Amino acid sequence: MVTSSTTAHSATPATAKAAAEGPTADSPRRVTVLGSTGSIGCNTIDLIDRNRDAYDVVALTANGNVDALAEQALRLRPEVAVVADEDKYAALKERLAGSGIEAAAGCAAVTEAAARDADWVMSAIVGAAGLEPTLAAIRRGCVVGLANKETLVCAGALVMAEVEQHGATLLPVDSEHSAIFQVFDFDQAERVSRIVLTASGGPFREWERAAMETVTPAQAVAHPNWSMGAKISVDSATMMNKGLELIEAAHLFPVPEDRIEILVHPQSVIHSMVEYVDASMLAQLGTPDMRTPIAYALAWPARMSAPSPRLDLAAVAQLTFQAPDTERFPALRLARAALQSGGAVPTLLNAANEVAVARFLAGEIGFLDIARSVETVLERAGPMPLATLDDVAAADAEARRLAATVTPRARAAAE
Ligand SMILES: NC(=O)c1ccc[n+]([C@@H]2O[C@H](COP(=O)([O-])OP(=O)(O)OC[C@H]3O[C@@H](n4cnc5c(N)ncnc54)[C@H](OP(=O)(O)O)[C@@H]3O)[C@@H](O)[C@H]2O)c1
């Protein structure tokens, strides 16, 4: 969501014109990329690399992929490159020796990098690990491109309060939320009658539930339309991703939960829609290439050229839609219930899902056990308060503790 101090609507014509020009060689934007070695991070680096004059890189961060991080750093010359994994510090320092680029390691160093004086920060760490660094950027009042949806799922109200307090600007990078953002009239929010979040349906859209019992990690990460990191690919396959996006949308846009709908649209051409009270429905369309929404956020409020394939609607020929099936994809039901419950329930849902996805990828539990684990954790943890960031940490830790040992097969037997 854009804060009132930074909306294009509130700017004077002169400042609006200057802002609309976006970053240029004469006025480069100082940018930091958190999670630069991931799928979103690499796409962001690709766009920056194609427009080197318009961007100065302040910091790049990764978890442990020193090779990719060092290669990016030596190419883009940030002030600092950081790995969260402290065991990788020596390797990173050695790779950057003599370059003049500072090397750092540890979670605190990632957060410190996020707090450096960039104008624009890409939040593309995966999971709740992105919360602290994203908050550090928000507290500097800068523009944050938010790919890390888990930040809003696990601490949405607190994060949005900090955005307001520090005059930061949050630009959604998730393709659905970028689409909504591009057609959502914040000056007439009360005249929005509904938001429609589109969903590809993932690789198992047409599968019987019983057949999903034996899905392997390799099958689950093979998304039909999008190329993404492993965690979000599994989330797309279970449709928990759409559930997390529902919660994300409820925080980003001033529309009540019961007016945010999910619609399966297998072609992933319409990235989402906003309906107004006069029955007009506005949509943003494009090919499924994350460089489009990333470019939108990177150049905002201007536009930059992106190398994404152009949409050829005649070749697509048909756009199809179907209602989501919460029986075969119970994660959708769990996420909506978590949003309705509020408090720490979304935090618990997110952490339980992260652990269950990791256990599935490690071969410890089956594909359908992911949602079963999450449901069991939610039942066992019960309601928990969510008034402070300490509450977020407590709920997150409790859900991870429960999810690590839960035996979802017991629930399967009862189905
Ligand atoms: N991929 C997409 O198309 C897409 C679309 C919409 C939204 N998103 C969201 O964007 C975020 C990133 O997704 P992704 O697909 O780009 O993930 P990814 O490919 O797995 O990349 C994750 C990035 O975060 C880093 N990282 C992982 N754990 C970390 C930790 N504990 N501390 C610090 N850094 C850590 C990784 O470093 P290493 O490389 O060193 O492991 C990597 O740079 C997710 O929240 C996802 O839901 C992604």
CSV table of C-alpha atoms in Angstrom, one decimal, residues 98-411:
chain,number,residue,atom,x,y,z
A,98,GLY,CA,40.7,-7.1,-3.1
A,99,SER,CA,37.4,-5.9,-4.5
A,100,GLY,CA,36.7,-3.2,-2.0
A,101,ILE,CA,33.3,-4.8,-1.3
A,102,GLU,CA,32.6,-5.4,2.4
A,103,ALA,CA,31.7,-9.0,3.3
A,104,ALA,CA,29.5,-9.7,6.3
A,105,ALA,CA,27.6,-12.7,7.8
A,106,GLY,CA,24.8,-13.6,10.2
A,107,CYS,CA,21.2,-12.7,10.5
A,108,ALA,CA,21.9,-9.4,12.3
A,109,ALA,CA,24.2,-8.4,9.4
A,110,VAL,CA,21.4,-9.1,6.9
A,111,THR,CA,19.1,-6.8,8.9
A,112,GLU,CA,21.9,-4.2,9.2
A,113,ALA,CA,22.3,-4.3,5.4
A,114,ALA,CA,18.6,-3.7,5.0
A,115,ALA,CA,18.9,-0.6,7.2
A,116,ARG,CA,21.6,1.0,5.0
A,117,ASP,CA,20.6,4.2,3.2
A,118,ALA,CA,19.0,2.7,0.1
A,119,ASP,CA,16.1,4.5,-1.6
A,120,TRP,CA,14.5,1.2,-2.6
A,121,VAL,CA,14.7,-2.2,-1.0
A,122,MET,CA,13.6,-5.5,-2.6
A,123,SER,CA,12.3,-7.9,0.1
A,124,ALA,CA,12.8,-11.3,-1.5
A,125,ILE,CA,14.0,-13.5,1.3
A,126,VAL,CA,11.8,-16.6,1.5
A,127,GLY,CA,9.7,-17.2,4.7
A,128,ALA,CA,9.4,-15.5,8.0
A,129,ALA,CA,13.2,-15.0,8.0
A,130,GLY,CA,12.4,-11.9,5.8
A,131,LEU,CA,10.4,-10.2,8.6
A,132,GLU,CA,13.2,-8.5,10.5
A,133,PRO,CA,15.2,-7.2,7.5
A,134,THR,CA,12.0,-6.0,5.8
A,135,LEU,CA,11.0,-4.1,9.0
A,136,ALA,CA,14.5,-2.6,9.1
A,137,ALA,CA,13.9,-1.2,5.6
A,138,ILE,CA,10.4,0.0,6.5
A,139,ARG,CA,11.8,1.8,9.6
A,140,ARG,CA,14.0,3.9,7.3
A,141,GLY,CA,10.9,5.1,5.5
A,142,CYS,CA,12.1,4.0,2.1
A,143,VAL,CA,10.3,2.3,-0.8
A,144,VAL,CA,10.0,-1.5,-0.2
A,145,GLY,CA,9.2,-3.9,-3.1
A,146,LEU,CA,7.5,-6.7,-1.2
A,147,ALA,CA,7.9,-10.2,-2.7
A,148,ASN,CA,8.2,-11.8,0.8
A,149,LYS,CA,4.5,-12.3,1.4
A,150,GLU,CA,5.2,-14.2,4.6
A,151,THR,CA,6.1,-10.9,6.3
A,152,LEU,CA,2.5,-9.8,5.9
A,153,VAL,CA,1.0,-13.2,6.7
A,154,CYS,CA,2.9,-13.5,10.0
A,155,ALA,CA,2.8,-9.9,11.2
A,156,GLY,CA,0.5,-8.0,8.8
A,157,ALA,CA,-1.2,-5.5,11.2
A,158,LEU,CA,2.1,-4.7,13.0
A,159,VAL,CA,4.0,-4.3,9.7
A,160,MET,CA,1.3,-2.0,8.2
A,161,ALA,CA,1.4,0.1,11.4
A,162,GLU,CA,5.2,0.5,11.0
A,163,VAL,CA,4.7,1.5,7.3
A,164,GLU,CA,2.3,4.2,8.4
A,165,GLN,CA,4.5,5.3,11.3
A,166,HIS,CA,7.7,5.6,9.3
A,167,GLY,CA,6.1,7.0,6.1
A,168,ALA,CA,7.4,4.0,4.1
A,169,THR,CA,6.0,2.9,0.8
A,170,LEU,CA,5.1,-0.7,0.3
A,171,LEU,CA,4.9,-1.8,-3.4
A,172,PRO,CA,3.6,-5.4,-3.9
A,173,VAL,CA,5.7,-7.6,-6.1
A,174,ASP,CA,3.6,-10.7,-6.1
A,175,SER,CA,2.1,-10.7,-9.6
A,176,GLU,CA,-1.5,-10.8,-8.3
A,177,HIS,CA,-1.0,-7.9,-5.8
A,178,SER,CA,0.9,-5.9,-8.4
A,179,ALA,CA,-2.0,-6.4,-10.7
A,180,ILE,CA,-4.5,-5.2,-8.1
A,181,PHE,CA,-2.3,-2.3,-7.1
A,182,GLN,CA,-2.2,-1.2,-10.8
A,183,VAL,CA,-6.0,-1.0,-11.1
A,184,PHE,CA,-7.0,-0.2,-7.5
A,185,ASP,CA,-8.2,3.4,-7.1
A,186,PHE,CA,-7.1,4.2,-3.5
A,187,ASP,CA,-9.1,7.5,-3.7
A,188,GLN,CA,-12.3,5.5,-4.2
A,189,ALA,CA,-11.6,2.4,-2.1
A,190,GLU,CA,-15.1,2.5,-0.7
A,191,ARG,CA,-16.4,2.0,-4.3
A,192,VAL,CA,-14.5,-1.2,-4.8
A,193,SER,CA,-17.0,-4.0,-4.5
A,194,ARG,CA,-14.6,-7.0,-4.7
A,195,ILE,CA,-11.1,-8.1,-5.4
A,196,VAL,CA,-10.6,-11.3,-7.5
A,197,LEU,CA,-7.3,-13.0,-6.9
A,198,THR,CA,-6.5,-15.4,-9.8
A,199,ALA,CA,-4.7,-18.7,-9.2
A,200,SER,CA,-3.2,-21.0,-11.8
A,201,GLY,CA,-4.3,-24.0,-9.7
A,202,GLY,CA,-0.8,-25.5,-9.7
A,203,PRO,CA,0.4,-28.7,-11.2
A,204,PHE,CA,-2.4,-30.9,-9.6
A,205,ARG,CA,-5.3,-28.7,-10.5
A,206,GLU,CA,-7.1,-31.6,-12.3
A,207,TRP,CA,-5.9,-34.4,-10.0
A,208,GLU,CA,-8.2,-36.5,-7.7
A,209,ARG,CA,-7.3,-36.0,-4.1
A,210,ALA,CA,-6.4,-39.7,-3.6
A,211,ALA,CA,-3.8,-39.4,-6.4
A,212,MET,CA,-2.1,-36.5,-4.7
A,213,GLU,CA,-1.2,-38.8,-1.7
A,214,THR,CA,1.9,-40.0,-3.6
A,215,VAL,CA,3.1,-36.7,-5.1
A,216,THR,CA,6.9,-36.4,-5.0
A,217,PRO,CA,8.9,-33.2,-4.3
A,218,ALA,CA,10.1,-33.2,-7.9
A,219,GLN,CA,6.4,-33.3,-9.2
A,220,ALA,CA,5.4,-30.6,-6.7
A,221,VAL,CA,8.1,-28.1,-7.6
A,222,ALA,CA,7.4,-28.4,-11.4
A,223,HIS,CA,5.0,-25.5,-11.8
A,224,PRO,CA,3.2,-25.4,-15.1
A,225,ASN,CA,3.4,-21.6,-15.7
A,226,TRP,CA,5.9,-20.0,-13.3
A,227,SER,CA,9.6,-20.6,-12.6
A,228,MET,CA,10.0,-20.1,-8.8
A,229,GLY,CA,11.9,-21.1,-5.7
A,230,ALA,CA,11.1,-24.5,-4.1
A,231,LYS,CA,9.0,-23.3,-1.2
A,232,ILE,CA,6.6,-21.1,-3.2
A,233,SER,CA,6.4,-23.8,-5.9
A,234,VAL,CA,5.2,-26.3,-3.2
A,235,ASP,CA,2.9,-23.7,-1.8
A,236,SER,CA,1.4,-23.2,-5.3
A,237,ALA,CA,0.9,-27.0,-5.6
A,238,THR,CA,-1.0,-27.2,-2.3
A,239,MET,CA,-2.6,-23.8,-3.1
A,240,MET,CA,-1.4,-22.6,0.3
A,241,ASN,CA,0.3,-19.9,-1.8
A,242,LYS,CA,-3.1,-18.5,-2.7
A,243,GLY,CA,-4.2,-18.7,0.9
A,244,LEU,CA,-1.1,-16.7,1.9
A,245,GLU,CA,-1.9,-14.2,-0.9
A,246,LEU,CA,-5.4,-13.8,0.4
A,247,ILE,CA,-4.0,-12.8,3.8
A,248,GLU,CA,-1.5,-10.5,2.1
A,249,ALA,CA,-4.2,-8.8,0.0
A,250,ALA,CA,-6.3,-8.2,3.1
A,251,HIS,CA,-3.4,-6.2,4.6
A,252,LEU,CA,-2.4,-4.4,1.5
A,253,PHE,CA,-5.9,-3.3,0.3
A,254,PRO,CA,-8.7,-1.7,2.3
A,255,VAL,CA,-11.3,-4.3,1.4
A,256,PRO,CA,-12.9,-6.8,3.9
A,257,GLU,CA,-12.0,-10.4,3.7
A,258,ASP,CA,-15.4,-11.6,2.5
A,259,ARG,CA,-15.0,-9.4,-0.6
A,260,ILE,CA,-11.6,-11.0,-1.6
A,261,GLU,CA,-12.3,-13.9,-3.8
A,262,ILE,CA,-10.1,-16.6,-5.4
A,263,LEU,CA,-10.7,-17.7,-9.0
A,264,VAL,CA,-8.7,-20.5,-10.7
A,265,HIS,CA,-7.4,-19.3,-14.1
A,266,PRO,CA,-5.1,-21.9,-15.5
A,267,GLN,CA,-3.5,-19.7,-18.2
A,268,SER,CA,-2.1,-17.2,-15.6
A,269,VAL,CA,-2.7,-14.4,-18.1
A,270,ILE,CA,-5.1,-12.2,-16.0
A,271,HIS,CA,-3.0,-11.6,-12.9
A,272,SER,CA,-6.0,-10.4,-10.8
A,273,MET,CA,-9.0,-8.1,-11.0
A,274,VAL,CA,-10.8,-5.3,-9.1
A,275,GLU,CA,-14.5,-4.8,-9.4
A,276,TYR,CA,-16.2,-1.5,-8.7
A,277,VAL,CA,-19.7,-0.7,-7.6
A,278,ASP,CA,-20.8,0.1,-11.1
A,279,ALA,CA,-19.9,-3.5,-12.1
A,280,SER,CA,-16.8,-2.4,-14.0
A,281,MET,CA,-14.0,-5.0,-13.6
A,282,LEU,CA,-10.4,-3.8,-14.2
A,283,ALA,CA,-7.6,-6.3,-14.7
A,284,GLN,CA,-3.9,-6.4,-15.4
A,285,LEU,CA,-2.8,-9.0,-18.0
A,286,GLY,CA,0.6,-10.3,-19.0
A,287,THR,CA,2.7,-13.3,-19.7
A,288,PRO,CA,3.8,-15.2,-16.5
A,289,ASP,CA,7.2,-13.6,-16.1
A,290,MET,CA,8.0,-12.1,-12.7
A,291,ARG,CA,10.2,-9.4,-14.4
A,292,THR,CA,7.0,-7.5,-15.2
A,293,PRO,CA,5.8,-6.9,-11.6
A,294,ILE,CA,9.4,-6.5,-10.4
A,295,ALA,CA,10.0,-3.9,-13.1
A,296,TYR,CA,6.8,-2.1,-12.1
A,297,ALA,CA,8.0,-1.8,-8.5
A,298,LEU,CA,11.6,-1.1,-9.5
A,299,ALA,CA,10.7,1.9,-11.7
A,300,TRP,CA,7.6,3.0,-9.7
A,301,PRO,CA,6.0,5.5,-10.2
A,302,ALA,CA,7.5,5.5,-13.7
A,303,ARG,CA,7.7,2.5,-16.0
A,304,MET,CA,10.8,0.7,-17.3
A,305,SER,CA,11.2,-1.6,-20.2
A,306,ALA,CA,11.2,-5.3,-19.2
A,307,PRO,CA,12.4,-8.2,-21.4
A,308,SER,CA,9.3,-10.3,-20.5
A,309,PRO,CA,7.7,-12.0,-23.5
A,310,ARG,CA,4.8,-10.0,-24.9
A,311,LEU,CA,1.3,-11.3,-24.5
A,312,ASP,CA,-0.2,-12.7,-27.8
A,313,LEU,CA,-3.9,-13.2,-27.0
A,314,ALA,CA,-4.6,-14.6,-30.4
A,315,ALA,CA,-2.1,-17.4,-29.7
A,316,VAL,CA,-3.5,-17.9,-26.1
A,317,ALA,CA,-7.0,-18.0,-27.8
A,318,GLN,CA,-8.9,-19.0,-24.7
A,319,LEU,CA,-9.0,-17.8,-21.1
A,320,THR,CA,-10.7,-20.2,-18.8
A,321,PHE,CA,-11.9,-20.0,-15.2
A,322,GLN,CA,-13.2,-22.3,-12.5
A,323,ALA,CA,-14.1,-22.0,-8.8
A,324,PRO,CA,-11.4,-23.2,-6.3
A,325,ASP,CA,-12.0,-26.6,-4.8
A,326,THR,CA,-11.4,-26.4,-1.0
A,327,GLU,CA,-12.0,-30.2,-0.6
A,328,ARG,CA,-9.1,-31.1,-2.7
A,329,PHE,CA,-7.0,-28.1,-1.6
A,330,PRO,CA,-7.8,-27.6,2.1
A,331,ALA,CA,-5.0,-25.1,2.5
A,332,LEU,CA,-7.3,-22.5,1.0
A,333,ARG,CA,-9.9,-23.2,3.7
A,334,LEU,CA,-7.3,-23.1,6.4
A,335,ALA,CA,-5.8,-19.8,5.3
A,336,ARG,CA,-9.2,-18.1,5.0
A,337,ALA,CA,-10.2,-19.4,8.5
A,338,ALA,CA,-6.9,-18.1,9.9
A,339,LEU,CA,-7.5,-14.7,8.4
A,340,GLN,CA,-11.0,-14.6,9.8
A,341,SER,CA,-9.7,-15.7,13.3
A,342,GLY,CA,-7.0,-13.1,13.3
A,343,GLY,CA,-4.6,-12.7,16.2
A,344,ALA,CA,-1.7,-15.0,15.9
A,345,VAL,CA,-3.5,-17.7,13.9
A,346,PRO,CA,-2.0,-16.5,10.5
A,347,THR,CA,1.4,-16.5,12.2
A,348,LEU,CA,0.9,-20.1,13.3
A,349,LEU,CA,-0.4,-21.1,9.9
A,350,ASN,CA,2.6,-19.6,8.2
A,351,ALA,CA,5.3,-21.1,10.5
A,352,ALA,CA,3.5,-24.5,10.5
A,353,ASN,CA,3.4,-24.4,6.7
A,354,GLU,CA,7.1,-23.5,6.4
A,355,VAL,CA,8.1,-26.5,8.5
A,356,ALA,CA,5.7,-28.9,6.8
A,357,VAL,CA,6.9,-27.8,3.3
A,358,ALA,CA,10.5,-28.3,4.5
A,359,ARG,CA,9.6,-31.8,5.8
A,360,PHE,CA,7.9,-32.7,2.6
A,361,LEU,CA,10.9,-31.6,0.5
A,362,ALA,CA,13.1,-33.7,2.8
A,363,GLY,CA,10.9,-36.8,2.2
A,364,GLU,CA,9.7,-36.9,5.8
A,365,ILE,CA,6.0,-36.4,5.1
A,366,GLY,CA,3.7,-36.8,2.1
A,367,PHE,CA,2.2,-34.0,0.0
A,368,LEU,CA,-1.3,-34.1,1.5
A,369,ASP,CA,0.4,-34.2,5.0
A,370,ILE,CA,1.4,-30.6,4.5
A,371,ALA,CA,-2.1,-29.2,5.0
A,372,ARG,CA,-2.9,-31.9,7.6
A,373,SER,CA,0.2,-30.8,9.6
A,374,VAL,CA,-0.9,-27.2,9.5
A,375,GLU,CA,-4.4,-28.0,10.6
A,376,THR,CA,-3.1,-30.1,13.5
A,377,VAL,CA,-0.7,-27.4,14.6
A,378,LEU,CA,-3.5,-24.8,14.5
A,379,GLU,CA,-5.7,-27.1,16.7
A,380,ARG,CA,-3.0,-27.8,19.2
A,381,ALA,CA,-1.7,-24.3,19.5
A,382,GLY,CA,-5.1,-22.7,20.0
A,383,PRO,CA,-5.6,-18.9,20.0
A,384,MET,CA,-2.6,-16.8,20.9
A,385,PRO,CA,-2.4,-13.0,21.2
A,386,LEU,CA,-0.7,-10.8,18.6
A,387,ALA,CA,0.0,-7.3,19.9
A,388,THR,CA,3.7,-7.0,19.6
A,389,LEU,CA,6.6,-8.4,17.6
A,390,ASP,CA,7.5,-10.6,20.6
A,391,ASP,CA,4.1,-12.2,20.2
A,392,VAL,CA,4.9,-12.9,16.6
A,393,ALA,CA,8.2,-14.6,17.6
A,394,ALA,CA,6.4,-16.6,20.3
A,395,ALA,CA,3.7,-17.8,18.0
A,396,ASP,CA,6.2,-18.6,15.2
A,397,ALA,CA,8.4,-20.6,17.6
A,398,GLU,CA,5.4,-22.5,19.1
A,399,ALA,CA,4.1,-23.5,15.6
A,400,ARG,CA,7.6,-24.6,14.5
A,401,ARG,CA,8.0,-26.7,17.7
A,402,LEU,CA,4.7,-28.4,17.1
A,403,ALA,CA,5.1,-28.8,13.4
A,404,ALA,CA,8.5,-30.5,13.7
A,405,THR,CA,7.0,-33.5,15.4
A,406,VAL,CA,3.4,-33.7,14.3
A,407,THR,CA,2.3,-37.0,12.8
A,408,PRO,CA,-0.2,-36.0,10.1
A,409,ARG,CA,-1.0,-39.6,9.2
A,410,ALA,CA,-3.3,-39.8,12.2
A,411,ARG,CA,-5.4,-37.1,10.6
